[in-house]
PDB file of C-alpha atoms in Angstrom:
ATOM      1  CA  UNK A  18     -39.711 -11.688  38.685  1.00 83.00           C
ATOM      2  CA  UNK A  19     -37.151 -13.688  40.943  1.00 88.00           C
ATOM      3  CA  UNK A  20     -38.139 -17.329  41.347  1.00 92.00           C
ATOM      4  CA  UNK A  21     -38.332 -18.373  45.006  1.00 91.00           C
ATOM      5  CA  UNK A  22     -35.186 -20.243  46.328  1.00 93.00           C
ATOM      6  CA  UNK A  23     -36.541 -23.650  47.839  1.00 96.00           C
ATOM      7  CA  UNK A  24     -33.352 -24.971  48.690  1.00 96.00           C
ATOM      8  CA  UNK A  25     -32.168 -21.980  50.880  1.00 96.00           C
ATOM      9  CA  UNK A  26     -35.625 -22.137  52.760  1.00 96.00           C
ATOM     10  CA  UNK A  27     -35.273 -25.795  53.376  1.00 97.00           C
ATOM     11  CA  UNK A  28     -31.342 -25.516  54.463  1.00 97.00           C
ATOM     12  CA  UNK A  29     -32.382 -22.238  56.789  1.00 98.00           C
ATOM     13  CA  UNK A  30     -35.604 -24.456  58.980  1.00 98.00           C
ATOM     14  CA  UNK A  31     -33.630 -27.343  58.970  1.00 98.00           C
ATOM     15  CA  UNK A  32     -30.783 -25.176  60.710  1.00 98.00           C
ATOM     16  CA  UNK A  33     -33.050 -23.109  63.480  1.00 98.00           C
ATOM     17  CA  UNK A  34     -34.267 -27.248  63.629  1.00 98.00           C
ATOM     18  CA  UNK A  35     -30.994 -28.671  64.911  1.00 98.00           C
ATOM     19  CA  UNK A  36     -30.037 -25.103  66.761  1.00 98.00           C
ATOM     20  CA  UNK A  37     -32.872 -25.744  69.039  1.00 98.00           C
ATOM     21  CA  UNK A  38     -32.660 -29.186  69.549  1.00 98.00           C
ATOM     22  CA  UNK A  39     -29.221 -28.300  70.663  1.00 98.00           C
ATOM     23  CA  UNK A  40     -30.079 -25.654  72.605  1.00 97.00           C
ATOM     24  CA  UNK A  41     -32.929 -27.984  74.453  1.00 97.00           C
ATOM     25  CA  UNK A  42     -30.242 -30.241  75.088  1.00 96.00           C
ATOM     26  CA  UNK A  43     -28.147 -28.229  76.736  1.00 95.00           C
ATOM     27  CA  UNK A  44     -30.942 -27.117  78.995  1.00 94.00           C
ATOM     28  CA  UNK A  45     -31.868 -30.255  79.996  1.00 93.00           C
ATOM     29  CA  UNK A  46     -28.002 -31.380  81.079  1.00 92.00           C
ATOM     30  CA  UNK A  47     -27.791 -27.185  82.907  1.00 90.00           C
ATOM     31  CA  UNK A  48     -31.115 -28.246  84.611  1.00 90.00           C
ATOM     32  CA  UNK A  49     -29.489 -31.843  85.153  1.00 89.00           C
ATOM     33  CA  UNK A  50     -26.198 -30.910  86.811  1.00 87.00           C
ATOM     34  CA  UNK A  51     -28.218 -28.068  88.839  1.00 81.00           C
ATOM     35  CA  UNK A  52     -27.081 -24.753  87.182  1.00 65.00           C
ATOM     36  CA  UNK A  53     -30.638 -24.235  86.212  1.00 58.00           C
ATOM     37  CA  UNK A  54     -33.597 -24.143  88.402  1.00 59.00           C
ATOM     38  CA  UNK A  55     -36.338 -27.012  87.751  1.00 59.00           C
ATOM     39  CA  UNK A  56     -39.360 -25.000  87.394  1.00 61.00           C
ATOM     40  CA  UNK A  57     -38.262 -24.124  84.114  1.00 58.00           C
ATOM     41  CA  UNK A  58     -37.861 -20.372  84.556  1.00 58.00           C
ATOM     42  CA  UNK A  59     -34.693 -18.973  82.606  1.00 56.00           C
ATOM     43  CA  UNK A  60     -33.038 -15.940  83.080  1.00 54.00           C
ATOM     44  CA  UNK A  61     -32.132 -14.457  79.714  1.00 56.00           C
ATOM     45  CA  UNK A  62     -29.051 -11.593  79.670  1.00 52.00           C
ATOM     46  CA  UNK A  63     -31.069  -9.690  77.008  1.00 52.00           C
ATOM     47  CA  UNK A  64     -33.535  -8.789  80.080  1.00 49.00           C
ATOM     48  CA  UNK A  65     -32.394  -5.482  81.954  1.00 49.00           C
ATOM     49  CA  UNK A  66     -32.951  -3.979  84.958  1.00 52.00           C
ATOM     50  CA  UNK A  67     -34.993   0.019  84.905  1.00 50.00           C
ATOM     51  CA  UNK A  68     -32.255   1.205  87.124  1.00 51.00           C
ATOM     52  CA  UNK A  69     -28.831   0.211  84.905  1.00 53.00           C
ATOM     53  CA  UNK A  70     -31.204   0.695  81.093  1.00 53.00           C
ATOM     54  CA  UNK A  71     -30.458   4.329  81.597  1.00 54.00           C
ATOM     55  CA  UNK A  72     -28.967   5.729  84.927  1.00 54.00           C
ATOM     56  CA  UNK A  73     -29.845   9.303  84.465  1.00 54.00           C
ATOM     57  CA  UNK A  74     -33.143   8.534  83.068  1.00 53.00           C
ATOM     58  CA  UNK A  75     -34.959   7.683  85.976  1.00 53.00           C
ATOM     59  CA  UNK A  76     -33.560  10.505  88.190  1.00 55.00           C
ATOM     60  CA  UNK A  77     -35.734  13.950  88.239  1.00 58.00           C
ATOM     61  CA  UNK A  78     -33.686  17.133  87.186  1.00 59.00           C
ATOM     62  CA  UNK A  79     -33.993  19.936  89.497  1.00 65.00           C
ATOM     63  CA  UNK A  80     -34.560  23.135  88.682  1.00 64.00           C
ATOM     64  CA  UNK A  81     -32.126  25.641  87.793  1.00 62.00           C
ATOM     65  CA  UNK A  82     -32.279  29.363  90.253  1.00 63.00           C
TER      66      UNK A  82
END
């Protein structure tokens, strides 16, 4: 059996550590120089909208004569 890497564990949370502390950071100076809205609320580009997911997929086939 494979003994557990420590150091790898350690080196990967302190990593996602500083990544968001950084990405806090840049938040806060977004939210400070107004390209972010105060209440907190972000907008993330992963979200999508029904309508462009899958244009045809919404739409009801009609029926062949």
């Amino acid at each position: 059996m494979a003994t557990p890497n420590y150091g790898f564990e350690k080196r990967q949370k302190e990593l996602a550590k500083k990544r968001k502390k950084e990405d806090k950071l840049k938040a806060k100076s977004d939210r400070k120089s107004g390209l972010l809205p105060e209440d907190g609320s972000e907008v993330d580009g992963d979200e999508v909208d029904a309508n462009t997911a899958a244009p045809g997929a919404a739409e009801t086939p009609t029926p062949a004569p």
